[in-house]
mmCIF file with all atom_site columns, C-alpha atoms in Angstrom:
data_model
loop_
_atom_site.group_PDB
_atom_site.id
_atom_site.type_symbol
_atom_site.label_atom_id
_atom_site.label_alt_id
_atom_site.label_comp_id
_atom_site.label_asym_id
_atom_site.label_entity_id
_atom_site.label_seq_id
_atom_site.pdbx_PDB_ins_code
_atom_site.Cartn_x
_atom_site.Cartn_y
_atom_site.Cartn_z
_atom_site.occupancy
_atom_site.B_iso_or_equiv
_atom_site.pdbx_formal_charge
_atom_site.auth_seq_id
_atom_site.auth_comp_id
_atom_site.auth_asym_id
_atom_site.auth_atom_id
_atom_site.pdbx_PDB_model_num
ATOM 1   C CA . MET A 1 1   ? 12.734 22.397  -34.024 1.00 39.00 ? 1   MET A CA 1
ATOM 2   C CA . GLY A 1 2   ? 9.737  21.309  -35.309 1.00 35.00 ? 2   GLY A CA 1
ATOM 3   C CA . THR A 1 3   ? 7.441  18.654  -34.554 1.00 34.00 ? 3   THR A CA 1
ATOM 4   C CA . LYS A 1 4   ? 8.686  15.349  -35.331 1.00 32.00 ? 4   LYS A CA 1
ATOM 5   C CA . SER A 1 5   ? 9.340  11.838  -34.127 1.00 35.00 ? 5   SER A CA 1
ATOM 6   C CA . LYS A 1 6   ? 12.581 11.183  -32.171 1.00 47.00 ? 6   LYS A CA 1
ATOM 7   C CA . VAL A 1 7   ? 13.848 7.614   -31.349 1.00 46.00 ? 7   VAL A CA 1
ATOM 8   C CA . ALA A 1 8   ? 16.431 7.098   -29.359 1.00 50.00 ? 8   ALA A CA 1
ATOM 9   C CA . LEU A 1 9   ? 20.066 6.591   -31.340 1.00 49.00 ? 9   LEU A CA 1
ATOM 10  C CA . GLY A 1 10  ? 21.047 2.664   -30.853 1.00 41.00 ? 10  GLY A CA 1
ATOM 11  C CA . ALA A 1 11  ? 24.636 3.756   -31.655 1.00 34.00 ? 11  ALA A CA 1
ATOM 12  C CA . VAL A 1 12  ? 24.579 6.088   -28.384 1.00 37.00 ? 12  VAL A CA 1
ATOM 13  C CA . ALA A 1 13  ? 21.538 5.667   -26.048 1.00 37.00 ? 13  ALA A CA 1
ATOM 14  C CA . GLY A 1 14  ? 19.500 3.149   -27.380 1.00 39.00 ? 14  GLY A CA 1
ATOM 15  C CA . ILE A 1 15  ? 18.689 -0.559  -26.076 1.00 43.00 ? 15  ILE A CA 1
ATOM 16  C CA . VAL A 1 16  ? 21.485 -1.983  -27.556 1.00 46.00 ? 16  VAL A CA 1
ATOM 17  C CA . VAL A 1 17  ? 23.265 -5.003  -26.179 1.00 47.00 ? 17  VAL A CA 1
ATOM 18  C CA . ILE A 1 18  ? 27.095 -4.827  -26.342 1.00 45.00 ? 18  ILE A CA 1
ATOM 19  C CA . GLY A 1 19  ? 30.014 -7.054  -25.539 1.00 41.00 ? 19  GLY A CA 1
ATOM 20  C CA . VAL A 1 20  ? 31.566 -6.167  -22.178 1.00 36.00 ? 20  VAL A CA 1
ATOM 21  C CA . VAL A 1 21  ? 34.633 -3.990  -22.042 1.00 34.00 ? 21  VAL A CA 1
ATOM 22  C CA . SER A 1 22  ? 37.491 -6.106  -20.965 1.00 30.00 ? 22  SER A CA 1
ATOM 23  C CA . ALA A 1 23  ? 38.506 -3.767  -18.159 1.00 31.00 ? 23  ALA A CA 1
ATOM 24  C CA . ASN A 1 24  ? 35.208 -2.834  -16.305 1.00 32.00 ? 24  ASN A CA 1
ATOM 25  C CA . ALA A 1 25  ? 35.504 -0.893  -13.232 1.00 33.00 ? 25  ALA A CA 1
ATOM 26  C CA . GLY A 1 26  ? 33.121 -3.342  -11.440 1.00 34.00 ? 26  GLY A CA 1
ATOM 27  C CA . GLY A 1 27  ? 35.241 -6.480  -12.009 1.00 34.00 ? 27  GLY A CA 1
ATOM 28  C CA . GLY A 1 28  ? 32.140 -8.562  -11.556 1.00 35.00 ? 28  GLY A CA 1
ATOM 29  C CA . ASP A 1 29  ? 31.140 -11.880 -13.251 1.00 36.00 ? 29  ASP A CA 1
ATOM 30  C CA . ASP A 1 30  ? 29.820 -10.094 -16.333 1.00 35.00 ? 30  ASP A CA 1
ATOM 31  C CA . LYS A 1 31  ? 29.142 -11.738 -19.479 1.00 34.00 ? 31  LYS A CA 1
ATOM 32  C CA . THR A 1 32  ? 29.354 -10.795 -23.134 1.00 33.00 ? 32  THR A CA 1
ATOM 33  C CA . SER A 1 33  ? 26.001 -10.101 -24.458 1.00 35.00 ? 33  SER A CA 1
ATOM 34  C CA . GLY A 1 34  ? 25.664 -10.665 -28.096 1.00 34.00 ? 34  GLY A CA 1
ATOM 35  C CA . GLY A 1 35  ? 22.204 -10.491 -29.499 1.00 34.00 ? 35  GLY A CA 1
ATOM 36  C CA . GLY A 1 36  ? 20.548 -7.553  -27.905 1.00 35.00 ? 36  GLY A CA 1
ATOM 37  C CA . LYS A 1 37  ? 17.320 -5.677  -29.581 1.00 32.00 ? 37  LYS A CA 1
ATOM 38  C CA . GLY A 1 38  ? 17.588 -2.319  -31.139 1.00 31.00 ? 38  GLY A CA 1
ATOM 39  C CA . PRO A 1 39  ? 15.379 0.500   -29.660 1.00 33.00 ? 39  PRO A CA 1
ATOM 40  C CA . SER A 1 40  ? 12.025 0.511   -30.284 1.00 30.00 ? 40  SER A CA 1
ATOM 41  C CA . ALA A 1 41  ? 10.556 3.143   -28.076 1.00 32.00 ? 41  ALA A CA 1
ATOM 42  C CA . SER A 1 42  ? 10.008 6.557   -29.518 1.00 32.00 ? 42  SER A CA 1
ATOM 43  C CA . SER A 1 43  ? 8.237  9.919   -28.729 1.00 33.00 ? 43  SER A CA 1
ATOM 44  C CA . GLU A 1 44  ? 6.805  12.642  -30.649 1.00 36.00 ? 44  GLU A CA 1
ATOM 45  C CA . GLN A 1 45  ? 8.643  15.720  -29.972 1.00 38.00 ? 45  GLN A CA 1
ATOM 46  C CA . LYS A 1 46  ? 6.461  18.642  -28.993 1.00 36.00 ? 46  LYS A CA 1
ATOM 47  C CA . PRO A 1 47  ? 7.448  22.378  -29.631 1.00 37.00 ? 47  PRO A CA 1
ATOM 48  C CA . GLY A 1 48  ? 9.358  23.576  -26.742 1.00 39.00 ? 48  GLY A CA 1
ATOM 49  C CA . ALA A 1 49  ? 8.139  26.520  -24.849 1.00 39.00 ? 49  ALA A CA 1
ATOM 50  C CA . LYS A 1 50  ? 10.342 27.521  -22.275 1.00 43.00 ? 50  LYS A CA 1
ATOM 51  C CA . LYS A 1 51  ? 8.400  27.906  -19.323 1.00 46.00 ? 51  LYS A CA 1
ATOM 52  C CA . ASP A 1 52  ? 9.931  29.169  -15.858 1.00 47.00 ? 52  ASP A CA 1
ATOM 53  C CA . PRO A 1 53  ? 10.767 26.012  -13.895 1.00 52.00 ? 53  PRO A CA 1
ATOM 54  C CA . GLY A 1 54  ? 9.602  25.563  -10.607 1.00 52.00 ? 54  GLY A CA 1
ATOM 55  C CA . LYS A 1 55  ? 9.963  22.644  -8.097  1.00 50.00 ? 55  LYS A CA 1
ATOM 56  C CA . ASP A 1 56  ? 10.360 19.140  -9.389  1.00 44.00 ? 56  ASP A CA 1
ATOM 57  C CA . ALA A 1 57  ? 8.372  16.250  -7.994  1.00 48.00 ? 57  ALA A CA 1
ATOM 58  C CA . THR A 1 58  ? 10.919 15.897  -5.057  1.00 49.00 ? 58  THR A CA 1
ATOM 59  C CA . GLY A 1 59  ? 9.934  19.536  -3.903  1.00 50.00 ? 59  GLY A CA 1
ATOM 60  C CA . LYS A 1 60  ? 13.637 20.461  -4.887  1.00 55.00 ? 60  LYS A CA 1
ATOM 61  C CA . LYS A 1 61  ? 14.092 23.715  -7.038  1.00 63.00 ? 61  LYS A CA 1
ATOM 62  C CA . ALA A 1 62  ? 14.349 22.798  -10.613 1.00 70.00 ? 62  ALA A CA 1
ATOM 63  C CA . ALA A 1 63  ? 17.238 23.816  -13.099 1.00 88.00 ? 63  ALA A CA 1
ATOM 64  C CA . PHE A 1 64  ? 15.335 24.041  -15.829 1.00 94.00 ? 64  PHE A CA 1
ATOM 65  C CA . SER A 1 65  ? 11.961 23.211  -17.539 1.00 93.00 ? 65  SER A CA 1
ATOM 66  C CA . GLY A 1 66  ? 11.241 19.656  -18.743 1.00 92.00 ? 66  GLY A CA 1
ATOM 67  C CA . ASP A 1 67  ? 9.967  20.924  -22.176 1.00 93.00 ? 67  ASP A CA 1
ATOM 68  C CA . GLY A 1 68  ? 11.989 23.143  -24.493 1.00 95.00 ? 68  GLY A CA 1
ATOM 69  C CA . ASP A 1 69  ? 15.544 23.538  -26.364 1.00 97.00 ? 69  ASP A CA 1
ATOM 70  C CA . PHE A 1 70  ? 18.165 25.173  -24.286 1.00 97.00 ? 70  PHE A CA 1
ATOM 71  C CA . GLN A 1 71  ? 21.423 26.724  -25.243 1.00 97.00 ? 71  GLN A CA 1
ATOM 72  C CA . VAL A 1 72  ? 24.473 25.393  -23.185 1.00 97.00 ? 72  VAL A CA 1
ATOM 73  C CA . GLY A 1 73  ? 26.191 28.035  -21.396 1.00 95.00 ? 73  GLY A CA 1
ATOM 74  C CA . THR A 1 74  ? 23.373 30.367  -22.052 1.00 95.00 ? 74  THR A CA 1
ATOM 75  C CA . ASP A 1 75  ? 19.939 28.722  -20.778 1.00 96.00 ? 75  ASP A CA 1
ATOM 76  C CA . ILE A 1 76  ? 21.659 25.952  -18.755 1.00 95.00 ? 76  ILE A CA 1
ATOM 77  C CA . GLN A 1 77  ? 25.219 25.338  -17.534 1.00 95.00 ? 77  GLN A CA 1
ATOM 78  C CA . PRO A 1 78  ? 27.419 22.128  -17.965 1.00 96.00 ? 78  PRO A CA 1
ATOM 79  C CA . GLY A 1 79  ? 26.720 19.622  -15.351 1.00 96.00 ? 79  GLY A CA 1
ATOM 80  C CA . THR A 1 80  ? 24.949 16.394  -14.286 1.00 96.00 ? 80  THR A CA 1
ATOM 81  C CA . TYR A 1 81  ? 20.811 16.781  -14.177 1.00 97.00 ? 81  TYR A CA 1
ATOM 82  C CA . ARG A 1 82  ? 18.126 14.542  -13.088 1.00 95.00 ? 82  ARG A CA 1
ATOM 83  C CA . THR A 1 83  ? 14.414 14.265  -13.836 1.00 94.00 ? 83  THR A CA 1
ATOM 84  C CA . THR A 1 84  ? 11.858 11.980  -12.051 1.00 89.00 ? 84  THR A CA 1
ATOM 85  C CA . GLY A 1 85  ? 10.614 10.744  -15.387 1.00 76.00 ? 85  GLY A CA 1
ATOM 86  C CA . ASN A 1 86  ? 7.728  11.617  -17.852 1.00 76.00 ? 86  ASN A CA 1
ATOM 87  C CA . THR A 1 87  ? 4.676  13.732  -17.991 1.00 65.00 ? 87  THR A CA 1
ATOM 88  C CA . ASP A 1 88  ? 3.191  11.665  -20.943 1.00 64.00 ? 88  ASP A CA 1
ATOM 89  C CA . ASP A 1 89  ? 3.762  8.599   -22.734 1.00 68.00 ? 89  ASP A CA 1
ATOM 90  C CA . ALA A 1 90  ? 7.493  9.246   -22.601 1.00 78.00 ? 90  ALA A CA 1
ATOM 91  C CA . CYS A 1 91  ? 10.230 11.807  -21.728 1.00 91.00 ? 91  CYS A CA 1
ATOM 92  C CA . TYR A 1 92  ? 12.600 12.331  -24.628 1.00 94.00 ? 92  TYR A CA 1
ATOM 93  C CA . TRP A 1 93  ? 15.953 14.308  -24.092 1.00 96.00 ? 93  TRP A CA 1
ATOM 94  C CA . GLU A 1 94  ? 18.797 15.024  -26.489 1.00 97.00 ? 94  GLU A CA 1
ATOM 95  C CA . ARG A 1 95  ? 22.446 16.261  -26.544 1.00 98.00 ? 95  ARG A CA 1
ATOM 96  C CA . ALA A 1 96  ? 23.305 17.986  -29.610 1.00 98.00 ? 96  ALA A CA 1
ATOM 97  C CA . LYS A 1 97  ? 26.394 19.426  -31.145 1.00 97.00 ? 97  LYS A CA 1
ATOM 98  C CA . ASP A 1 98  ? 24.717 22.083  -32.845 1.00 97.00 ? 98  ASP A CA 1
ATOM 99  C CA . ALA A 1 99  ? 21.108 23.488  -33.396 1.00 95.00 ? 99  ALA A CA 1
ATOM 100 C CA . SER A 1 100 ? 20.546 22.223  -36.989 1.00 95.00 ? 100 SER A CA 1
ATOM 101 C CA . GLY A 1 101 ? 18.120 19.444  -35.734 1.00 91.00 ? 101 GLY A CA 1
ATOM 102 C CA . GLU A 1 102 ? 19.614 17.110  -38.077 1.00 94.00 ? 102 GLU A CA 1
ATOM 103 C CA . ILE A 1 103 ? 20.197 13.540  -36.725 1.00 92.00 ? 103 ILE A CA 1
ATOM 104 C CA . ASP A 1 104 ? 23.904 13.629  -37.165 1.00 94.00 ? 104 ASP A CA 1
ATOM 105 C CA . SER A 1 105 ? 24.214 16.558  -34.770 1.00 96.00 ? 105 SER A CA 1
ATOM 106 C CA . THR A 1 106 ? 22.777 14.376  -32.081 1.00 96.00 ? 106 THR A CA 1
ATOM 107 C CA . LEU A 1 107 ? 25.510 13.442  -29.256 1.00 97.00 ? 107 LEU A CA 1
ATOM 108 C CA . ALA A 1 108 ? 22.929 11.254  -27.363 1.00 97.00 ? 108 ALA A CA 1
ATOM 109 C CA . ASN A 1 109 ? 19.422 10.817  -26.633 1.00 96.00 ? 109 ASN A CA 1
ATOM 110 C CA . ASP A 1 110 ? 16.982 8.731   -24.748 1.00 93.00 ? 110 ASP A CA 1
ATOM 111 C CA . ASN A 1 111 ? 13.154 8.081   -24.272 1.00 91.00 ? 111 ASN A CA 1
ATOM 112 C CA . VAL A 1 112 ? 12.562 7.423   -20.624 1.00 88.00 ? 112 VAL A CA 1
ATOM 113 C CA . THR A 1 113 ? 10.166 5.948   -18.469 1.00 85.00 ? 113 THR A CA 1
ATOM 114 C CA . GLY A 1 114 ? 10.905 6.595   -14.713 1.00 91.00 ? 114 GLY A CA 1
ATOM 115 C CA . THR A 1 115 ? 13.936 8.387   -13.322 1.00 94.00 ? 115 THR A CA 1
ATOM 116 C CA . SER A 1 116 ? 16.818 9.665   -15.940 1.00 95.00 ? 116 SER A CA 1
ATOM 117 C CA . TYR A 1 117 ? 20.136 11.565  -15.153 1.00 97.00 ? 117 TYR A CA 1
ATOM 118 C CA . VAL A 1 118 ? 22.058 13.267  -17.857 1.00 97.00 ? 118 VAL A CA 1
ATOM 119 C CA . THR A 1 119 ? 25.594 14.756  -18.069 1.00 97.00 ? 119 THR A CA 1
ATOM 120 C CA . VAL A 1 120 ? 25.601 17.602  -19.989 1.00 97.00 ? 120 VAL A CA 1
ATOM 121 C CA . LYS A 1 121 ? 29.233 18.816  -20.944 1.00 97.00 ? 121 LYS A CA 1
ATOM 122 C CA . ALA A 1 122 ? 30.713 22.128  -21.843 1.00 97.00 ? 122 ALA A CA 1
ATOM 123 C CA . SER A 1 123 ? 31.354 21.166  -25.648 1.00 97.00 ? 123 SER A CA 1
ATOM 124 C CA . ASP A 1 124 ? 27.361 20.576  -25.856 1.00 98.00 ? 124 ASP A CA 1
ATOM 125 C CA . LYS A 1 125 ? 25.539 23.410  -28.013 1.00 98.00 ? 125 LYS A CA 1
ATOM 126 C CA . VAL A 1 126 ? 21.840 22.357  -27.300 1.00 98.00 ? 126 VAL A CA 1
ATOM 127 C CA . PHE A 1 127 ? 20.169 20.195  -24.827 1.00 98.00 ? 127 PHE A CA 1
ATOM 128 C CA . THR A 1 128 ? 16.380 19.229  -25.566 1.00 97.00 ? 128 THR A CA 1
ATOM 129 C CA . SER A 1 129 ? 13.621 18.074  -23.341 1.00 95.00 ? 129 SER A CA 1
ATOM 130 C CA . ASN A 1 130 ? 10.082 17.156  -24.126 1.00 93.00 ? 130 ASN A CA 1
ATOM 131 C CA . GLY A 1 131 ? 7.499  15.449  -21.883 1.00 92.00 ? 131 GLY A CA 1
ATOM 132 C CA . CYS A 1 132 ? 9.852  15.380  -18.885 1.00 93.00 ? 132 CYS A CA 1
ATOM 133 C CA . HIS A 1 133 ? 9.504  16.571  -15.614 1.00 92.00 ? 133 HIS A CA 1
ATOM 134 C CA . ASP A 1 134 ? 11.458 19.370  -14.672 1.00 94.00 ? 134 ASP A CA 1
ATOM 135 C CA . TRP A 1 135 ? 15.285 18.870  -14.472 1.00 96.00 ? 135 TRP A CA 1
ATOM 136 C CA . GLU A 1 136 ? 17.155 19.280  -11.138 1.00 95.00 ? 136 GLU A CA 1
ATOM 137 C CA . ALA A 1 137 ? 20.899 19.965  -10.853 1.00 95.00 ? 137 ALA A CA 1
ATOM 138 C CA . VAL A 1 138 ? 22.532 17.011  -9.206  1.00 93.00 ? 138 VAL A CA 1
ATOM 139 C CA . ASP A 1 139 ? 25.123 17.753  -6.326  1.00 88.00 ? 139 ASP A CA 1
ATOM 140 C CA . ALA A 1 140 ? 28.059 15.175  -6.903  1.00 81.00 ? 140 ALA A CA 1
ATOM 141 C CA . ALA A 1 141 ? 28.952 15.226  -2.997  1.00 80.00 ? 141 ALA A CA 1
ATOM 142 C CA . ALA A 1 142 ? 25.175 14.488  -2.115  1.00 80.00 ? 142 ALA A CA 1
ATOM 143 C CA . LYS A 1 143 ? 24.500 11.480  0.054   1.00 81.00 ? 143 LYS A CA 1
ATOM 144 C CA . GLY A 1 144 ? 21.726 9.257   0.139   1.00 82.00 ? 144 GLY A CA 1
ATOM 145 C CA . THR A 1 145 ? 20.133 6.378   1.769   1.00 90.00 ? 145 THR A CA 1
ATOM 146 C CA . PRO A 1 146 ? 20.583 3.577   -1.005  1.00 95.00 ? 146 PRO A CA 1
ATOM 147 C CA . ALA A 1 147 ? 17.690 0.913   -1.235  1.00 96.00 ? 147 ALA A CA 1
ATOM 148 C CA . ASP A 1 148 ? 18.028 -2.493  -1.587  1.00 96.00 ? 148 ASP A CA 1
ATOM 149 C CA . SER A 1 149 ? 15.105 -2.790  -3.982  1.00 96.00 ? 149 SER A CA 1
ATOM 150 C CA . MET A 1 150 ? 13.981 -0.748  -7.041  1.00 96.00 ? 150 MET A CA 1
ATOM 151 C CA . ALA A 1 151 ? 11.195 -0.894  -9.559  1.00 94.00 ? 151 ALA A CA 1
ATOM 152 C CA . GLY A 1 152 ? 11.913 -2.385  -12.562 1.00 93.00 ? 152 GLY A CA 1
ATOM 153 C CA . ASP A 1 153 ? 10.876 0.128   -14.893 1.00 90.00 ? 153 ASP A CA 1
ATOM 154 C CA . GLY A 1 154 ? 12.197 2.815   -12.576 1.00 93.00 ? 154 GLY A CA 1
ATOM 155 C CA . GLY A 1 155 ? 14.871 4.094   -15.030 1.00 93.00 ? 155 GLY A CA 1
ATOM 156 C CA . MET A 1 156 ? 18.267 4.991   -13.979 1.00 96.00 ? 156 MET A CA 1
ATOM 157 C CA . PHE A 1 157 ? 19.441 4.737   -10.114 1.00 97.00 ? 157 PHE A CA 1
ATOM 158 C CA . LYS A 1 158 ? 22.773 6.254   -8.941  1.00 97.00 ? 158 LYS A CA 1
ATOM 159 C CA . VAL A 1 159 ? 24.638 3.549   -7.292  1.00 97.00 ? 159 VAL A CA 1
ATOM 160 C CA . GLY A 1 160 ? 25.435 4.453   -3.634  1.00 95.00 ? 160 GLY A CA 1
ATOM 161 C CA . VAL A 1 161 ? 23.097 6.903   -3.376  1.00 95.00 ? 161 VAL A CA 1
ATOM 162 C CA . ASP A 1 162 ? 19.671 5.554   -4.748  1.00 96.00 ? 162 ASP A CA 1
ATOM 163 C CA . ILE A 1 163 ? 20.387 1.900   -4.589  1.00 96.00 ? 163 ILE A CA 1
ATOM 164 C CA . ALA A 1 164 ? 23.263 -0.038  -2.783  1.00 97.00 ? 164 ALA A CA 1
ATOM 165 C CA . PRO A 1 165 ? 25.727 -2.221  -4.478  1.00 97.00 ? 165 PRO A CA 1
ATOM 166 C CA . GLY A 1 166 ? 25.250 -5.942  -4.637  1.00 97.00 ? 166 GLY A CA 1
ATOM 167 C CA . THR A 1 167 ? 23.544 -8.620  -6.689  1.00 97.00 ? 167 THR A CA 1
ATOM 168 C CA . TYR A 1 168 ? 19.887 -8.053  -7.559  1.00 97.00 ? 168 TYR A CA 1
ATOM 169 C CA . ARG A 1 169 ? 17.363 -10.532 -9.102  1.00 96.00 ? 169 ARG A CA 1
ATOM 170 C CA . SER A 1 170 ? 14.321 -9.726  -11.178 1.00 93.00 ? 170 SER A CA 1
ATOM 171 C CA . THR A 1 171 ? 11.704 -12.289 -11.897 1.00 86.00 ? 171 THR A CA 1
ATOM 172 C CA . GLY A 1 172 ? 11.857 -11.216 -15.674 1.00 74.00 ? 172 GLY A CA 1
ATOM 173 C CA . ASN A 1 173 ? 10.295 -8.968  -18.201 1.00 74.00 ? 173 ASN A CA 1
ATOM 174 C CA . THR A 1 174 ? 6.930  -7.121  -18.094 1.00 70.00 ? 174 THR A CA 1
ATOM 175 C CA . ASP A 1 175 ? 6.713  -6.794  -22.019 1.00 65.00 ? 175 ASP A CA 1
ATOM 176 C CA . ASP A 1 176 ? 8.354  -8.212  -24.764 1.00 73.00 ? 176 ASP A CA 1
ATOM 177 C CA . SER A 1 177 ? 11.933 -7.835  -22.922 1.00 78.00 ? 177 SER A CA 1
ATOM 178 C CA . CYS A 1 178 ? 13.435 -6.635  -19.623 1.00 90.00 ? 178 CYS A CA 1
ATOM 179 C CA . TYR A 1 179 ? 16.666 -4.366  -20.216 1.00 93.00 ? 179 TYR A CA 1
ATOM 180 C CA . TRP A 1 180 ? 19.200 -3.649  -17.870 1.00 95.00 ? 180 TRP A CA 1
ATOM 181 C CA . GLU A 1 181 ? 22.477 -1.666  -17.976 1.00 97.00 ? 181 GLU A CA 1
ATOM 182 C CA . ARG A 1 182 ? 25.418 -0.895  -15.622 1.00 98.00 ? 182 ARG A CA 1
ATOM 183 C CA . ALA A 1 183 ? 27.049 2.255   -16.491 1.00 98.00 ? 183 ALA A CA 1
ATOM 184 C CA . LYS A 1 184 ? 30.332 4.321   -15.406 1.00 97.00 ? 184 LYS A CA 1
ATOM 185 C CA . ASP A 1 185 ? 28.716 7.614   -15.852 1.00 97.00 ? 185 ASP A CA 1
ATOM 186 C CA . SER A 1 186 ? 25.632 9.616   -17.263 1.00 97.00 ? 186 SER A CA 1
ATOM 187 C CA . GLU A 1 187 ? 26.943 10.871  -20.687 1.00 96.00 ? 187 GLU A CA 1
ATOM 188 C CA . HIS A 1 188 ? 24.888 8.128   -22.652 1.00 96.00 ? 188 HIS A CA 1
ATOM 189 C CA . ALA A 1 189 ? 27.548 7.418   -24.852 1.00 93.00 ? 189 ALA A CA 1
ATOM 190 C CA . LEU A 1 190 ? 28.246 3.836   -26.315 1.00 93.00 ? 190 LEU A CA 1
ATOM 191 C CA . ASP A 1 191 ? 31.424 3.880   -23.973 1.00 94.00 ? 191 ASP A CA 1
ATOM 192 C CA . SER A 1 192 ? 29.610 4.907   -20.979 1.00 96.00 ? 192 SER A CA 1
ATOM 193 C CA . ILE A 1 193 ? 28.139 1.224   -20.804 1.00 97.00 ? 193 ILE A CA 1
ATOM 194 C CA . LEU A 1 194 ? 29.974 -1.355  -18.791 1.00 98.00 ? 194 LEU A CA 1
ATOM 195 C CA . ALA A 1 195 ? 27.766 -4.085  -19.249 1.00 98.00 ? 195 ALA A CA 1
ATOM 196 C CA . ASN A 1 196 ? 23.921 -4.611  -20.264 1.00 96.00 ? 196 ASN A CA 1
ATOM 197 C CA . ASP A 1 197 ? 21.529 -7.029  -21.389 1.00 94.00 ? 197 ASP A CA 1
ATOM 198 C CA . ASN A 1 198 ? 17.939 -8.038  -23.013 1.00 92.00 ? 198 ASN A CA 1
ATOM 199 C CA . VAL A 1 199 ? 16.328 -10.553 -20.517 1.00 89.00 ? 199 VAL A CA 1
ATOM 200 C CA . THR A 1 200 ? 13.427 -12.769 -20.969 1.00 86.00 ? 200 THR A CA 1
ATOM 201 C CA . GLY A 1 201 ? 12.679 -14.694 -17.905 1.00 86.00 ? 201 GLY A CA 1
ATOM 202 C CA . THR A 1 202 ? 14.653 -14.139 -14.299 1.00 90.00 ? 202 THR A CA 1
ATOM 203 C CA . ALA A 1 203 ? 17.745 -11.819 -14.201 1.00 91.00 ? 203 ALA A CA 1
ATOM 204 C CA . VAL A 1 204 ? 20.432 -11.612 -11.922 1.00 94.00 ? 204 VAL A CA 1
ATOM 205 C CA . VAL A 1 205 ? 22.811 -8.703  -12.056 1.00 96.00 ? 205 VAL A CA 1
ATOM 206 C CA . LYS A 1 206 ? 25.986 -7.737  -9.829  1.00 97.00 ? 206 LYS A CA 1
ATOM 207 C CA . ILE A 1 207 ? 26.153 -4.033  -9.400  1.00 98.00 ? 207 ILE A CA 1
ATOM 208 C CA . SER A 1 208 ? 29.677 -2.942  -8.179  1.00 97.00 ? 208 SER A CA 1
ATOM 209 C CA . ALA A 1 209 ? 30.202 -0.216  -5.841  1.00 96.00 ? 209 ALA A CA 1
ATOM 210 C CA . SER A 1 210 ? 32.266 1.509   -8.414  1.00 97.00 ? 210 SER A CA 1
ATOM 211 C CA . ASP A 1 211 ? 29.595 1.394   -10.849 1.00 98.00 ? 211 ASP A CA 1
ATOM 212 C CA . ALA A 1 212 ? 28.064 5.005   -11.099 1.00 97.00 ? 212 ALA A CA 1
ATOM 213 C CA . TYR A 1 213 ? 24.464 4.016   -12.277 1.00 98.00 ? 213 TYR A CA 1
ATOM 214 C CA . PHE A 1 214 ? 22.131 1.350   -12.955 1.00 98.00 ? 214 PHE A CA 1
ATOM 215 C CA . LYS A 1 215 ? 19.206 1.604   -15.826 1.00 97.00 ? 215 LYS A CA 1
ATOM 216 C CA . THR A 1 216 ? 16.276 -0.889  -15.931 1.00 95.00 ? 216 THR A CA 1
ATOM 217 C CA . SER A 1 217 ? 13.100 -0.912  -18.236 1.00 91.00 ? 217 SER A CA 1
ATOM 218 C CA . GLY A 1 218 ? 10.439 -3.398  -18.781 1.00 90.00 ? 218 GLY A CA 1
ATOM 219 C CA . CYS A 1 219 ? 11.542 -5.479  -15.974 1.00 92.00 ? 219 CYS A CA 1
ATOM 220 C CA . GLN A 1 220 ? 9.852  -6.985  -13.054 1.00 93.00 ? 220 GLN A CA 1
ATOM 221 C CA . ASP A 1 221 ? 10.687 -5.614  -9.864  1.00 95.00 ? 221 ASP A CA 1
ATOM 222 C CA . TRP A 1 222 ? 14.666 -5.834  -8.469  1.00 96.00 ? 222 TRP A CA 1
ATOM 223 C CA . LYS A 1 223 ? 15.454 -6.813  -5.019  1.00 96.00 ? 223 LYS A CA 1
ATOM 224 C CA . LYS A 1 224 ? 18.940 -7.555  -3.363  1.00 95.00 ? 224 LYS A CA 1
ATOM 225 C CA . ALA A 1 225 ? 19.971 -11.192 -3.402  1.00 90.00 ? 225 ALA A CA 1
ATOM 226 C CA . GLY A 1 226 ? 23.423 -11.014 -1.779  1.00 66.00 ? 226 GLY A CA 1
#
């Protein structure tokens, strides 16, 4: 792919506030959020030199580099991967159904500040990553010591591994808007979102044990309130 500006698609992965699905797994006191903002972040896509991955910021052996275009099934295998974030102004990633580089080939994408998890499916053809730390494979059976607080601009957190379920409170936004999202998986499709909102001021969110991930950007730090 040539050098061009990439913007996270609102239809699949951008900061878009949706109406909460009626049968969400959390079963919490979620609200229908109607007036969200579209994505505003963009990152310049750099030509991807496929360097050999070393170790990521956590010291684990990386699965593949944070810069490059990778053929699924050849360069990388389907699965869930994690990056600890951006090496420059933003980490950009993209799942694509072909290598045309056209906008309609994009299945999901995002501009990341902080940590991100992405599930690459066997039906995907190309995975692109620019400006990211190297990606590590995620062990679905891995256990963690979940925290009861998180950085408000920390990106994605795996529920039950990175953070504990519960009710969290943030004192509000650090920029124009604080965005949060509860997700059932890391495919980053529109139907992956259980609930989300753009917040100005204090925010309170109940994260259920059945949620898979929680995403946050532009917020003040979150602390467990109950």
